[in-house]
Structure formats: C-alpha cells, structure tokens
Short mmCIF file of C-alpha atoms in Angstrom, two decimals:
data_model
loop_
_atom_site.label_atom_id
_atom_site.label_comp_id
_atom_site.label_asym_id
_atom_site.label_seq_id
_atom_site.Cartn_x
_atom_site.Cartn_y
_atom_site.Cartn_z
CA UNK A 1 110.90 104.55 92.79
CA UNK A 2 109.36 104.08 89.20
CA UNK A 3 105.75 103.74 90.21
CA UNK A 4 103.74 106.96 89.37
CA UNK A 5 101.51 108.77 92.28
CA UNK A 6 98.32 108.23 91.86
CA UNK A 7 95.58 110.87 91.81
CA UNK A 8 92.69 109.20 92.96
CA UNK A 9 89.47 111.61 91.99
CA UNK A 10 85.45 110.20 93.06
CA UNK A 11 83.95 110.61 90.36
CA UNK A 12 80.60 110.00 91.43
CA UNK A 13 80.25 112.67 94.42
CA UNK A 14 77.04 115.07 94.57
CA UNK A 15 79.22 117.38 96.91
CA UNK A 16 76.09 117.69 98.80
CA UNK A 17 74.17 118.82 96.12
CA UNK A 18 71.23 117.05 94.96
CA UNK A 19 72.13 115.46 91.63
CA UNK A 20 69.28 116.06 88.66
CA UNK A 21 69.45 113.33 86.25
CA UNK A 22 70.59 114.84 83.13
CA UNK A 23 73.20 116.82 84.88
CA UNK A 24 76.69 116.08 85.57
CA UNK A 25 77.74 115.31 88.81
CA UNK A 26 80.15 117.56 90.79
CA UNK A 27 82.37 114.70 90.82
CA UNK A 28 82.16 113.89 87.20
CA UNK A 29 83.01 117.49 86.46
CA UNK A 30 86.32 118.01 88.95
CA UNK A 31 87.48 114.09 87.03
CA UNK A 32 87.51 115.97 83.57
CA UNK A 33 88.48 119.00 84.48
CA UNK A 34 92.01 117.26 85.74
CA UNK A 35 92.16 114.84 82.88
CA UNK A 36 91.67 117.70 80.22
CA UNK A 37 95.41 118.14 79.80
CA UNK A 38 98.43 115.43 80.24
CA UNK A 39 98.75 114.42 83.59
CA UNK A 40 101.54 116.20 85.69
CA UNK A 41 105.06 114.29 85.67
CA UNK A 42 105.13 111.21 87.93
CA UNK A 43 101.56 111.37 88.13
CA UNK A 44 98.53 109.02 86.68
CA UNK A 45 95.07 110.23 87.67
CA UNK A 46 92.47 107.81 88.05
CA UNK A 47 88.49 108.02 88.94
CA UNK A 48 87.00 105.55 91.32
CA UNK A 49 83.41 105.58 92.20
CA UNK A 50 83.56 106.24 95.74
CA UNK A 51 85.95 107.81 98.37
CA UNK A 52 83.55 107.45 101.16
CA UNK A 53 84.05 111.19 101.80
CA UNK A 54 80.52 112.04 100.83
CA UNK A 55 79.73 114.64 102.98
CA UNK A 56 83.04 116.28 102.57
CA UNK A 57 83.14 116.23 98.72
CA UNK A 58 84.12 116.55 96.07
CA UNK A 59 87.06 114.55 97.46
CA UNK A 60 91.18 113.16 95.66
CA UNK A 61 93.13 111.69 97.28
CA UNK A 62 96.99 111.33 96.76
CA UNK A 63 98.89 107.87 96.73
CA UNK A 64 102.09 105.85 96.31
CA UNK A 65 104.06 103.31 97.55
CA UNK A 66 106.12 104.48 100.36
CA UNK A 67 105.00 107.67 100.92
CA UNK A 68 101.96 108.97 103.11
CA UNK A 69 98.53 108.86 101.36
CA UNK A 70 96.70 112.39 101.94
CA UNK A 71 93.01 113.09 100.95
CA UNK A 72 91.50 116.59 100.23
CA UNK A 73 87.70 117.39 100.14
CA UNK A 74 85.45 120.07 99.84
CA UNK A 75 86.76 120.73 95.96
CA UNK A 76 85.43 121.98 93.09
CA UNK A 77 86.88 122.21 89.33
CA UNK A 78 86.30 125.63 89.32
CA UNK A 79 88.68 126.91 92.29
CA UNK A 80 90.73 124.05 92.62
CA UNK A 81 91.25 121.77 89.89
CA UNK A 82 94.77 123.94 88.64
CA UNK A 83 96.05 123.14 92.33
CA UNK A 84 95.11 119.89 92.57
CA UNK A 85 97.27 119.29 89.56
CA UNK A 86 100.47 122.02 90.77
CA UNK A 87 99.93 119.18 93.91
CA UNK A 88 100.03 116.03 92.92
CA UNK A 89 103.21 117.21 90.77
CA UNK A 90 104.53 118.54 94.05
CA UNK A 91 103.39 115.09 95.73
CA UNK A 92 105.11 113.30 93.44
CA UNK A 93 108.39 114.48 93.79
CA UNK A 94 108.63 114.09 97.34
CA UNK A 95 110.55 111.38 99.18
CA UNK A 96 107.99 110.77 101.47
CA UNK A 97 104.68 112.52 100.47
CA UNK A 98 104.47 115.21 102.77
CA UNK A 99 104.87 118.81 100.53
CA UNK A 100 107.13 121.22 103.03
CA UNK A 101 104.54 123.44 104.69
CA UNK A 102 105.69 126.70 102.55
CA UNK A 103 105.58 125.09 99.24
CA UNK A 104 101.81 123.86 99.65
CA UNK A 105 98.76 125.48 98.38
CA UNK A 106 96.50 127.18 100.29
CA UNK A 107 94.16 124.47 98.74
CA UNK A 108 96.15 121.63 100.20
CA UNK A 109 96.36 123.73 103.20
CA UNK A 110 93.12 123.88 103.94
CA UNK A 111 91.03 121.41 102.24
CA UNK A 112 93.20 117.65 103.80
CA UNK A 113 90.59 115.90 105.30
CA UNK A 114 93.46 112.81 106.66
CA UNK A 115 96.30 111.51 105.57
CA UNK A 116 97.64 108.11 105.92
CA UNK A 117 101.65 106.81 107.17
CA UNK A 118 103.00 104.70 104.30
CA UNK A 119 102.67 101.00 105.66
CA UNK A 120 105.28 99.92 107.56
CA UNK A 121 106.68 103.13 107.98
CA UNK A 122 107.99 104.34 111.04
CA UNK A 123 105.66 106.61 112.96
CA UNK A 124 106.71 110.44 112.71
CA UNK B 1 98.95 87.35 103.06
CA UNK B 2 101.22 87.33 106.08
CA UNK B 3 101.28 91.11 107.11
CA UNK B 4 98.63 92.23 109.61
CA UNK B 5 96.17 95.02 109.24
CA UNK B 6 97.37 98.34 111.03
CA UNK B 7 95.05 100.40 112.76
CA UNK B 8 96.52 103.71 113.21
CA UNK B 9 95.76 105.54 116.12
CA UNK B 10 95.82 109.57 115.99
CA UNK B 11 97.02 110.15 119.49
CA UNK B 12 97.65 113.59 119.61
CA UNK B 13 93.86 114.60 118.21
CA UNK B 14 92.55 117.36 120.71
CA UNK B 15 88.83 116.71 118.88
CA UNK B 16 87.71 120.18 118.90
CA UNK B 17 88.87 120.64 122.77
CA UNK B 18 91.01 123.12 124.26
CA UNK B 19 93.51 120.96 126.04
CA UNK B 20 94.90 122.46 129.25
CA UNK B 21 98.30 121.44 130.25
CA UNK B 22 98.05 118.97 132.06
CA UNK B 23 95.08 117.16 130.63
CA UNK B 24 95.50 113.47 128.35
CA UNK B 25 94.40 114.55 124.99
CA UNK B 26 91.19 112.35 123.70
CA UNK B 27 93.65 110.88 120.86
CA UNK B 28 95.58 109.42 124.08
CA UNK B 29 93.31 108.42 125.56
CA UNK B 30 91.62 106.98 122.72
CA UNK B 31 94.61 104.87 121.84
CA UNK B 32 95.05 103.47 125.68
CA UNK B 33 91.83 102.58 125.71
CA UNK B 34 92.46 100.43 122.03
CA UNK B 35 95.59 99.01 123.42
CA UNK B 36 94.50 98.10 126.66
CA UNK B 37 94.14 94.75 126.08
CA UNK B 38 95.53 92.54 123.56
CA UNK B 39 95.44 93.29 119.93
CA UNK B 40 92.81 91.33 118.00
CA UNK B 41 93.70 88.85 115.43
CA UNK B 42 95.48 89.76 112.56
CA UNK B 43 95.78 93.46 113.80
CA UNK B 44 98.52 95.55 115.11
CA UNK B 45 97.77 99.12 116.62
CA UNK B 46 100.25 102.27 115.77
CA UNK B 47 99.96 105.72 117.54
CA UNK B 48 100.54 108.31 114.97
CA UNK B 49 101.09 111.53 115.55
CA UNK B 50 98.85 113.31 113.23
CA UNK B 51 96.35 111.67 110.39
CA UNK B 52 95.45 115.67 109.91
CA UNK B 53 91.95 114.83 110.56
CA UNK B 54 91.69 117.51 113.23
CA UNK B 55 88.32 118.77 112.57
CA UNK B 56 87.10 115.40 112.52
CA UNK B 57 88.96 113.86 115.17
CA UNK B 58 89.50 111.54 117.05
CA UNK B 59 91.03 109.22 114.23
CA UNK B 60 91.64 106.29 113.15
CA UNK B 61 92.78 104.75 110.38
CA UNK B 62 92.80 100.78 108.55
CA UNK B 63 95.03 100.10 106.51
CA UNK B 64 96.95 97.01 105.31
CA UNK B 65 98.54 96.06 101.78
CA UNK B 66 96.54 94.81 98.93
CA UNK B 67 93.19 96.45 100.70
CA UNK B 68 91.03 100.00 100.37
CA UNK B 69 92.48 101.94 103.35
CA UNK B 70 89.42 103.42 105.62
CA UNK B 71 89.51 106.34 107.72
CA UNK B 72 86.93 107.10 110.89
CA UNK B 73 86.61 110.18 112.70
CA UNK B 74 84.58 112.16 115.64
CA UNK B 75 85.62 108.89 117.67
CA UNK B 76 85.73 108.93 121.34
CA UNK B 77 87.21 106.36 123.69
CA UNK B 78 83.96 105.55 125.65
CA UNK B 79 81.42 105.19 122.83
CA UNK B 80 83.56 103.88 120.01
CA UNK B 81 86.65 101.78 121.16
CA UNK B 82 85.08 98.38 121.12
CA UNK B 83 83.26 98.74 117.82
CA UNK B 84 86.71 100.06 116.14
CA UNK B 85 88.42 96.82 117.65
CA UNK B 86 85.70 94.96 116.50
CA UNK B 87 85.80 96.30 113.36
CA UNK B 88 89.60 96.37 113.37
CA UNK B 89 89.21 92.13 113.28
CA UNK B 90 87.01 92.06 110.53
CA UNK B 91 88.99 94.36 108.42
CA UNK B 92 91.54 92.00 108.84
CA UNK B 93 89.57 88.97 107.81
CA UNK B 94 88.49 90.76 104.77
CA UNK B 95 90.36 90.08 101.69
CA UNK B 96 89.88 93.64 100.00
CA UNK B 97 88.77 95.56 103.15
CA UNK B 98 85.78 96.01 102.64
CA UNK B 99 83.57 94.46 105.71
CA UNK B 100 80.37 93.66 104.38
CA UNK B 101 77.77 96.67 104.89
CA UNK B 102 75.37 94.19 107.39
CA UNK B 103 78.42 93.06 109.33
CA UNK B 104 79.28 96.90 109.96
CA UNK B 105 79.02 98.39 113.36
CA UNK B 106 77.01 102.02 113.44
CA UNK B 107 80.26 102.93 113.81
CA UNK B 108 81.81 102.08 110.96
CA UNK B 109 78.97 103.13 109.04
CA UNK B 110 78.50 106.23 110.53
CA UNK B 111 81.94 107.34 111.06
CA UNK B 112 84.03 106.81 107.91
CA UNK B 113 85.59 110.22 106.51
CA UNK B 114 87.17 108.54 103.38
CA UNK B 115 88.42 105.87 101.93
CA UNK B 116 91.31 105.07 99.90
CA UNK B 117 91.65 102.03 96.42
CA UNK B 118 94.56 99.46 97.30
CA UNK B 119 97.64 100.38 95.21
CA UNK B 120 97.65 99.29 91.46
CA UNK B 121 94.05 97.86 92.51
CA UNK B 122 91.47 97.47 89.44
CA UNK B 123 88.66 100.90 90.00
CA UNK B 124 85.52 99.64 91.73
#
C-alpha cells in the first residue's frame, strides 16, 4: 500500500468553549501543534474545517484505504497532541487499522468516539 | 458510480443498558428493525460488530467511496429507524454525501457524532 494515512485534524472546533475573536481556536491550536514537526512515517496530516464532532471536540480522525477509519475527540494540544502523533505512526503501520489493544495509548483508549470498517471489507 | 452506499449497523451496541442474558441488545434490534424490509435504493445495510461508539450508541454509520463518511449515534429502533432509512436514500443520491441541511431529517441533524473527508478528497 503506498498511500499515506491520513490525519484528519478540525481545525475550526471551539471544543465547547466560546471562541473570542482575536483568539485562536482550540482547533486551530491542536492543527499546529501536530504540524510543528515532520509528520510521522506513512503519515500526512491534514486540517479540514469540520468533523461534525462539535460537541465532542477537539476531534482527528485516522484514515486510509483499506483499513478502518477511527475518530478521537475530546483532545487538546496540551495532553494529547505527542500521542496523537506516537498514533497515527502506530495507525499507519497496521494492516488493517486497528492498533493491538496493548500497544495503544491510553489517549486512543479512551478518547475514540467511532470507528469506521474499510469499505467493502468483511465485517469483523 | 456503481457501488452502493453502506449503512453500517452497530448491532452489538448495549446504549448505556445493562443487558441481561437473554435480552436482544438495542444494536439488534436496531438493525432488524432497518432490515426489515427491503433496502432502499442505492443502499446496502451491514451489521458490524462494534463502530466503538458505545457511549453514544446505538450507531450507525454512511459510508460509500468518493463521499464524507457520517456517523449517528443515541439512535433507537422506534424513534429513529425510518428517518436513518430515509436518510440512508438520500445519502446515496448525493454525489459527495452531503444531504443538503433543509432536506435533513431532525435526525440527521441532531444525531451526527462525526464525520469523516472522502479519501484524497480536496479540504472543504
């Protein structure tokens, strides 16, 4: 497979808070937090205005062809963003998209709001 | 495009409930309920066995290629299964998958957990 993942990151999400004018959103701030550095190995991060997870934001969500698609909310740069990146390397270098259970972080333990079976895959 | 839309159906979702033994989960009965009758047009329905939207669930997700993937939870069989067949239909008749906001059912609008960009799609 020679398509990269795809980090998917809104970049436009208030995370619930309400967004002044001349500040950043929360969002905005997660985006270049992951895009500070070269993006992990296999991996191409891009931001997209909305992921529709508004009230479960900030919100990424993980994507390629044949594998499942997973999406994690409830993130900020902060506590996250290093995870998010150790994740999507991890995501990457699966078969299939789903990281074995043990080798996940607690942050992609905790924080998947769905995931999605690769179309056309058979159902687990 | 030739392939149908998939809705995925999450039927093992407990949503929130303590299932006894010998009780259908809501996910089940959910996805009876969907594939009761015949599949609308353009739309096949999988049962999945987990679309890890537990605390959100029931779930369902839309997804088809060359179209943002949607995903709708805190779904129940008796309040929601015609609008997400309805909405199922017009997903498929979409060419991006995104059903105009005024043709939406409450539903839809009210339900969606996240979204998801088609693969190698331009950012919105």
């Amino acid at each position: 497979m020679t398509t990269k993942a795809t980090l998917y990151v809104c970049t436009t999400c208030r995370a619930g808070q309400e967004a002044l004018e001349d500040e950043k959103r929360p969002g905005e701030i997660l985006y270049e937090r992951l895009t500070a550095a070269e993006a992990p190995e296999g991996v191409e991060i891009k931001g997209v205005k909305c992921l529709s997870a508004c009230s479960s934001g900030s919100a990424v969500a993980l994507a390629q062809p044949g594998k499942w698609t997973y999406v994690y909310g409830r993130l900020n740069a902060d506590e996250h963003a290093a995870d998010i990146l150790e994740g999507a390397a991890a995501y990457a270098a699966t078969e299939d998209g789903i990281i074995p259970w043990r080798e996940r972080s607690t942050t992609f333990k905790k924080h998947t709001l769905s995931r999605i079976p690769a179309f056309g895959a058979d159902d687990e």
